[in-house]
mmCIF file of C-alpha atoms in Angstrom:
data_model
loop_
_atom_site.group_PDB
_atom_site.id
_atom_site.type_symbol
_atom_site.label_atom_id
_atom_site.label_comp_id
_atom_site.label_asym_id
_atom_site.label_seq_id
_atom_site.Cartn_x
_atom_site.Cartn_y
_atom_site.Cartn_z
ATOM 1 C CA UNK A 96 -113.752 117.408 146.365
ATOM 2 C CA UNK A 97 -116.842 119.282 145.278
ATOM 3 C CA UNK A 98 -114.723 122.362 144.660
ATOM 4 C CA UNK A 99 -112.327 120.342 142.469
ATOM 5 C CA UNK A 100 -115.173 118.982 140.380
ATOM 6 C CA UNK A 101 -116.656 122.449 140.052
ATOM 7 C CA UNK A 102 -113.302 123.899 138.976
ATOM 8 C CA UNK A 103 -112.875 121.162 136.377
ATOM 9 C CA UNK A 104 -116.335 121.873 135.008
ATOM 10 C CA UNK A 105 -115.644 125.588 134.873
ATOM 11 C CA UNK A 106 -112.013 125.674 133.705
ATOM 12 C CA UNK A 107 -111.438 122.257 132.093
ATOM 13 C CA UNK A 108 -108.499 119.912 132.817
ATOM 14 C CA UNK A 109 -105.363 121.258 134.496
ATOM 15 C CA UNK A 110 -102.089 121.952 132.696
ATOM 16 C CA UNK A 111 -100.589 118.814 134.267
ATOM 17 C CA UNK A 112 -103.417 116.644 132.982
ATOM 18 C CA UNK A 113 -103.150 118.127 129.488
ATOM 19 C CA UNK A 114 -99.377 117.599 129.434
ATOM 20 C CA UNK A 115 -99.641 114.032 130.733
ATOM 21 C CA UNK A 116 -102.308 113.205 128.164
ATOM 22 C CA UNK A 117 -100.176 114.600 125.341
ATOM 23 C CA UNK A 118 -97.111 112.616 126.484
ATOM 24 C CA UNK A 119 -99.112 109.397 126.712
ATOM 25 C CA UNK A 120 -100.627 109.991 123.269
ATOM 26 C CA UNK A 121 -97.192 110.521 121.712
ATOM 27 C CA UNK A 122 -95.790 107.443 123.501
ATOM 28 C CA UNK A 123 -98.647 105.232 122.331
ATOM 29 C CA UNK A 124 -98.285 106.577 118.777
ATOM 30 C CA UNK A 125 -94.542 105.873 118.744
ATOM 31 C CA UNK A 126 -95.059 102.361 120.102
ATOM 32 C CA UNK A 127 -97.724 101.547 117.535
ATOM 33 C CA UNK A 128 -95.544 102.944 114.756
ATOM 34 C CA UNK A 129 -92.582 100.859 115.952
ATOM 35 C CA UNK A 130 -94.635 97.657 116.081
ATOM 36 C CA UNK A 131 -96.165 98.332 112.661
ATOM 37 C CA UNK A 132 -92.765 98.797 110.997
ATOM 38 C CA UNK A 133 -91.215 95.768 112.711
ATOM 39 C CA UNK A 134 -94.024 93.516 111.539
ATOM 40 C CA UNK A 135 -94.290 95.099 108.088
ATOM 41 C CA UNK A 136 -92.873 92.417 105.743
ATOM 42 C CA UNK A 137 -89.735 93.137 103.755
ATOM 43 C CA UNK A 138 -89.411 92.158 100.100
ATOM 44 C CA UNK A 139 -86.785 89.419 99.709
ATOM 45 C CA UNK A 140 -84.964 89.491 96.372
ATOM 46 C CA UNK A 141 -81.760 88.079 94.877
ATOM 47 C CA UNK A 142 -80.948 91.284 92.984
ATOM 48 C CA UNK A 143 -81.850 94.841 93.994
ATOM 49 C CA UNK A 144 -84.505 96.465 91.823
ATOM 50 C CA UNK A 145 -83.544 99.345 89.573
ATOM 51 C CA UNK A 146 -84.031 102.830 90.965
ATOM 52 C CA UNK A 147 -87.032 103.577 88.738
ATOM 53 C CA UNK A 148 -88.647 100.279 89.780
ATOM 54 C CA UNK A 149 -87.987 100.644 93.484
ATOM 55 C CA UNK A 150 -90.881 101.326 95.854
ATOM 56 C CA UNK A 151 -89.667 104.068 98.203
ATOM 57 C CA UNK A 152 -92.014 102.835 100.945
ATOM 58 C CA UNK A 153 -90.652 99.285 100.849
ATOM 59 C CA UNK A 154 -87.601 97.824 102.563
ATOM 60 C CA UNK A 155 -85.779 95.253 100.443
ATOM 61 C CA UNK A 156 -83.635 92.398 101.680
ATOM 62 C CA UNK A 157 -81.136 91.339 99.005
ATOM 63 C CA UNK A 158 -79.726 87.906 99.793
ATOM 64 C CA UNK A 159 -76.138 86.869 99.157
ATOM 65 C CA UNK A 160 -75.125 83.886 97.060
ATOM 66 C CA UNK A 161 -74.662 80.472 98.677
ATOM 67 C CA UNK A 162 -73.490 78.726 95.498
ATOM 68 C CA UNK A 163 -71.114 76.025 96.754
ATOM 69 C CA UNK A 164 -69.572 75.636 93.278
ATOM 70 C CA UNK A 165 -68.061 79.092 93.729
ATOM 71 C CA UNK A 166 -66.666 78.268 97.162
ATOM 72 C CA UNK A 167 -64.436 75.310 96.393
ATOM 73 C CA UNK A 168 -61.525 76.698 98.394
ATOM 74 C CA UNK A 169 -63.590 77.841 101.390
ATOM 75 C CA UNK A 170 -62.572 74.911 103.618
ATOM 76 C CA UNK A 171 -58.883 75.552 103.008
ATOM 77 C CA UNK A 172 -59.311 79.275 103.614
ATOM 78 C CA UNK A 173 -61.063 78.798 106.928
ATOM 79 C CA UNK A 174 -58.567 76.181 108.056
ATOM 80 C CA UNK A 175 -55.826 78.750 107.459
ATOM 81 C CA UNK A 176 -57.806 81.323 109.418
ATOM 82 C CA UNK A 177 -58.589 78.940 112.294
ATOM 83 C CA UNK A 178 -54.941 77.858 112.491
ATOM 84 C CA UNK A 179 -53.769 81.458 112.520
ATOM 85 C CA UNK A 180 -51.552 80.995 109.456
ATOM 86 C CA UNK A 181 -50.039 84.446 108.756
ATOM 87 C CA UNK A 182 -50.887 86.135 105.462
ATOM 88 C CA UNK A 183 -53.811 87.501 103.491
ATOM 89 C CA UNK A 184 -56.974 85.519 102.724
ATOM 90 C CA UNK A 185 -59.657 86.608 100.255
ATOM 91 C CA UNK A 186 -63.213 85.609 101.127
ATOM 92 C CA UNK A 187 -66.198 85.854 98.809
ATOM 93 C CA UNK A 188 -69.775 85.847 100.035
ATOM 94 C CA UNK A 189 -70.067 82.268 98.748
ATOM 95 C CA UNK A 190 -67.120 81.265 100.935
ATOM 96 C CA UNK A 191 -68.730 82.806 103.989
ATOM 97 C CA UNK A 192 -72.259 81.518 103.393
ATOM 98 C CA UNK A 193 -71.200 77.958 102.622
ATOM 99 C CA UNK A 194 -68.961 77.893 105.676
ATOM 100 C CA UNK A 195 -71.615 79.356 107.966
ATOM 101 C CA UNK A 196 -74.075 76.701 106.816
ATOM 102 C CA UNK A 197 -71.534 73.947 107.458
ATOM 103 C CA UNK A 198 -70.715 75.271 110.923
ATOM 104 C CA UNK A 199 -74.317 75.521 112.053
ATOM 105 C CA UNK A 200 -75.980 72.158 111.444
ATOM 106 C CA UNK A 201 -78.202 72.664 114.485
ATOM 107 C CA UNK A 202 -80.073 75.336 112.569
ATOM 108 C CA UNK A 203 -81.080 72.781 110.020
ATOM 109 C CA UNK A 204 -82.797 70.464 112.450
ATOM 110 C CA UNK A 205 -85.011 68.012 110.710
ATOM 111 C CA UNK A 206 -88.661 68.724 111.123
ATOM 112 C CA UNK A 207 -90.783 65.870 112.456
ATOM 113 C CA UNK A 208 -91.802 63.452 109.742
ATOM 114 C CA UNK A 209 -95.257 64.152 108.351
ATOM 115 C CA UNK A 210 -97.978 61.713 109.354
ATOM 116 C CA UNK A 211 -98.526 58.801 106.959
ATOM 117 C CA UNK A 212 -101.120 59.386 104.245
ATOM 118 C CA UNK A 213 -104.638 58.466 105.357
ATOM 119 C CA UNK A 214 -106.273 55.332 104.114
ATOM 120 C CA UNK A 215 -108.748 55.671 101.336
ATOM 121 C CA UNK A 216 -111.873 57.377 102.601
ATOM 122 C CA UNK A 217 -110.303 58.425 105.903
ATOM 123 C CA UNK A 218 -109.725 62.043 106.894
ATOM 124 C CA UNK A 219 -106.157 63.306 107.042
ATOM 125 C CA UNK A 220 -104.843 63.922 110.541
ATOM 126 C CA UNK A 221 -104.154 67.611 111.251
ATOM 127 C CA UNK A 222 -100.496 68.568 111.364
ATOM 128 C CA UNK A 223 -99.244 69.094 114.923
ATOM 129 C CA UNK A 224 -98.736 72.739 115.843
ATOM 130 C CA UNK A 225 -95.119 73.761 116.373
ATOM 131 C CA UNK A 226 -94.463 75.019 119.920
ATOM 132 C CA UNK A 227 -93.677 78.693 120.359
ATOM 133 C CA UNK A 228 -90.043 79.153 121.541
ATOM 134 C CA UNK A 229 -89.453 80.627 124.992
ATOM 135 C CA UNK A 230 -87.050 83.282 123.660
ATOM 136 C CA UNK A 231 -88.487 86.604 122.501
ATOM 137 C CA UNK A 232 -86.207 86.539 119.433
ATOM 138 C CA UNK A 233 -84.944 83.439 117.641
ATOM 139 C CA UNK A 234 -82.518 83.656 114.735
ATOM 140 C CA UNK A 235 -81.911 81.382 111.773
ATOM 141 C CA UNK A 236 -78.798 80.941 109.628
ATOM 142 C CA UNK A 237 -76.989 84.245 108.853
ATOM 143 C CA UNK A 238 -76.525 85.238 105.227
ATOM 144 C CA UNK A 239 -73.683 87.436 103.952
ATOM 145 C CA UNK A 240 -73.610 89.706 100.922
ATOM 146 C CA UNK A 241 -70.624 91.792 99.765
ATOM 147 C CA UNK A 242 -71.101 94.494 97.136
ATOM 148 C CA UNK A 243 -69.227 97.704 96.332
ATOM 149 C CA UNK A 244 -67.211 97.528 99.538
ATOM 150 C CA UNK A 245 -70.310 97.127 101.739
ATOM 151 C CA UNK A 246 -70.686 94.116 104.018
ATOM 152 C CA UNK A 247 -74.253 92.998 104.677
ATOM 153 C CA UNK A 248 -75.428 90.460 107.215
ATOM 154 C CA UNK A 249 -79.025 89.272 107.076
ATOM 155 C CA UNK A 250 -80.552 86.992 109.690
ATOM 156 C CA UNK A 251 -84.056 85.645 109.158
ATOM 157 C CA UNK A 252 -85.795 84.860 112.409
ATOM 158 C CA UNK A 253 -88.961 85.292 114.367
ATOM 159 C CA UNK A 254 -90.445 87.351 117.162
ATOM 160 C CA UNK A 255 -92.143 84.937 119.528
ATOM 161 C CA UNK A 256 -95.244 86.140 121.299
ATOM 162 C CA UNK A 257 -97.284 84.184 123.825
ATOM 163 C CA UNK A 258 -99.207 81.964 121.428
ATOM 164 C CA UNK A 259 -97.686 82.606 118.004
ATOM 165 C CA UNK A 260 -94.514 83.659 116.178
ATOM 166 C CA UNK A 261 -94.084 86.375 113.559
ATOM 167 C CA UNK A 262 -91.320 85.970 110.932
ATOM 168 C CA UNK A 263 -88.954 88.917 110.587
ATOM 169 C CA UNK A 264 -85.642 89.711 108.900
ATOM 170 C CA UNK A 265 -82.815 91.469 110.693
ATOM 171 C CA UNK A 266 -80.355 93.018 108.248
ATOM 172 C CA UNK A 267 -77.362 95.275 108.728
ATOM 173 C CA UNK A 268 -75.007 96.981 106.290
ATOM 174 C CA UNK A 269 -71.650 98.538 107.053
ATOM 175 C CA UNK A 270 -67.951 97.841 107.325
ATOM 176 C CA UNK A 271 -65.301 96.710 109.789
ATOM 177 C CA UNK A 272 -63.540 98.720 112.466
ATOM 178 C CA UNK A 273 -60.946 97.852 115.059
ATOM 179 C CA UNK A 274 -62.230 97.763 118.635
ATOM 180 C CA UNK A 275 -59.626 97.077 121.306
ATOM 181 C CA UNK A 276 -57.625 94.121 119.940
ATOM 182 C CA UNK A 277 -60.308 92.780 117.607
ATOM 183 C CA UNK A 278 -61.864 93.788 114.297
ATOM 184 C CA UNK A 279 -65.642 94.039 114.573
ATOM 185 C CA UNK A 280 -68.494 94.586 112.171
ATOM 186 C CA UNK A 281 -69.802 98.134 112.475
ATOM 187 C CA UNK A 282 -73.220 98.575 110.830
ATOM 188 C CA UNK A 283 -74.209 101.942 109.406
ATOM 189 C CA UNK A 284 -77.806 100.852 108.835
ATOM 190 C CA UNK A 285 -79.721 98.121 110.598
ATOM 191 C CA UNK A 286 -83.329 97.115 110.049
ATOM 192 C CA UNK A 287 -85.621 94.823 112.021
ATOM 193 C CA UNK A 288 -88.372 94.123 109.538
ATOM 194 C CA UNK A 289 -89.047 97.564 108.067
ATOM 195 C CA UNK A 290 -88.013 99.405 111.232
ATOM 196 C CA UNK A 291 -84.742 101.430 110.892
ATOM 197 C CA UNK A 292 -83.175 100.654 114.264
ATOM 198 C CA UNK A 293 -80.098 102.751 113.491
ATOM 199 C CA UNK A 294 -82.242 105.843 114.011
ATOM 200 C CA UNK A 295 -82.822 104.929 117.662
ATOM 201 C CA UNK A 296 -79.930 106.014 119.925
ATOM 202 C CA UNK A 297 -77.838 103.092 121.286
ATOM 203 C CA UNK A 298 -80.205 100.501 119.780
ATOM 204 C CA UNK A 299 -77.618 99.303 117.246
ATOM 205 C CA UNK A 300 -74.987 98.606 119.906
ATOM 206 C CA UNK A 301 -77.481 96.814 122.145
ATOM 207 C CA UNK A 302 -78.752 94.612 119.337
ATOM 208 C CA UNK A 303 -75.276 93.731 118.032
ATOM 209 C CA UNK A 304 -74.232 92.710 121.551
ATOM 210 C CA UNK A 305 -77.292 90.496 121.810
ATOM 211 C CA UNK A 306 -76.521 88.812 118.472
ATOM 212 C CA UNK A 307 -72.892 88.252 119.461
ATOM 213 C CA UNK A 308 -73.971 86.574 122.701
ATOM 214 C CA UNK A 309 -76.617 84.476 120.944
ATOM 215 C CA UNK A 310 -76.024 81.361 118.843
ATOM 216 C CA UNK A 311 -76.603 83.268 115.609
ATOM 217 C CA UNK A 312 -72.829 83.372 115.054
ATOM 218 C CA UNK A 313 -71.011 80.026 115.436
ATOM 219 C CA UNK A 314 -68.478 79.891 118.267
ATOM 220 C CA UNK A 315 -65.825 78.570 115.879
ATOM 221 C CA UNK A 316 -66.189 81.717 113.786
ATOM 222 C CA UNK A 317 -65.591 83.984 116.786
ATOM 223 C CA UNK A 318 -62.536 81.981 117.882
ATOM 224 C CA UNK A 319 -61.023 82.027 114.392
ATOM 225 C CA UNK A 320 -61.649 85.756 114.047
ATOM 226 C CA UNK A 321 -59.305 86.504 116.948
ATOM 227 C CA UNK A 322 -56.351 85.849 114.608
ATOM 228 C CA UNK A 323 -57.351 88.727 112.282
ATOM 229 C CA UNK A 324 -55.253 91.908 112.285
ATOM 230 C CA UNK A 325 -56.881 93.794 109.385
ATOM 231 C CA UNK A 326 -60.044 93.682 107.256
ATOM 232 C CA UNK A 327 -60.723 95.522 104.003
ATOM 233 C CA UNK A 328 -63.674 95.344 101.623
ATOM 234 C CA UNK A 329 -63.159 95.724 97.894
ATOM 235 C CA UNK A 330 -65.910 95.080 95.380
ATOM 236 C CA UNK A 331 -67.287 91.625 96.174
ATOM 237 C CA UNK A 332 -64.371 90.434 98.293
ATOM 238 C CA UNK A 333 -63.388 90.667 101.942
ATOM 239 C CA UNK A 334 -59.622 90.727 102.382
ATOM 240 C CA UNK A 335 -58.527 89.418 105.775
ATOM 241 C CA UNK A 336 -54.992 89.713 107.126
ATOM 242 C CA UNK A 337 -53.985 87.115 109.706
ATOM 243 C CA UNK A 338 -51.440 88.416 112.166
ATOM 244 C CA UNK A 339 -48.194 86.680 112.901
ATOM 245 C CA UNK A 340 -47.939 85.359 116.443
ATOM 246 C CA UNK A 341 -44.972 86.423 118.474
#
């Protein structure tokens, strides 16, 4: 033992100790960088900023339209899809967003009514704190945007820690590809907050599987999608071909 201490004093730490320290330092740095980017807020806008006005260090989340006046035929379109009526159906982002909102009323749970206003001279009662969900990730209503043949899905949500929740936005952009007997969304880029998850090997697949298994996508939507035999994106429209049975 004394010899080991004397050697350390004379020659410094061993190669193993230096290597282990360097690995731990890199790991801690990567973890801190990951957490910082996840929690770094994104800028939510309705229209993307022009190139000369864009901050290169900022991640933008451009929301899709949910204007119900532009989705008057959405119910009929989705009934055709759910029934498996053969033919082509054109969906706009308004069609998709209005339908998603209608199919997910549980996401719009009414918040508890605020306490009655205090009597004159009395102090207002503090608002009750909302409990932190048990799940690590909780997702809100998905939002779809279609532009220039690119399909975007954005899901606001929160990362739930022990005593508090942090709001985040999960957004993915890409197209559709056929996998086995079903057409699936294949993101080319995917961000959690400001963190580019698509740069981490296998992270995109793992996260998409988690979203599919969660309640972020209504079950009715997944069942109806089984009738689809082809998907193309053109401009602001998603063209869906429903296969003929038999």
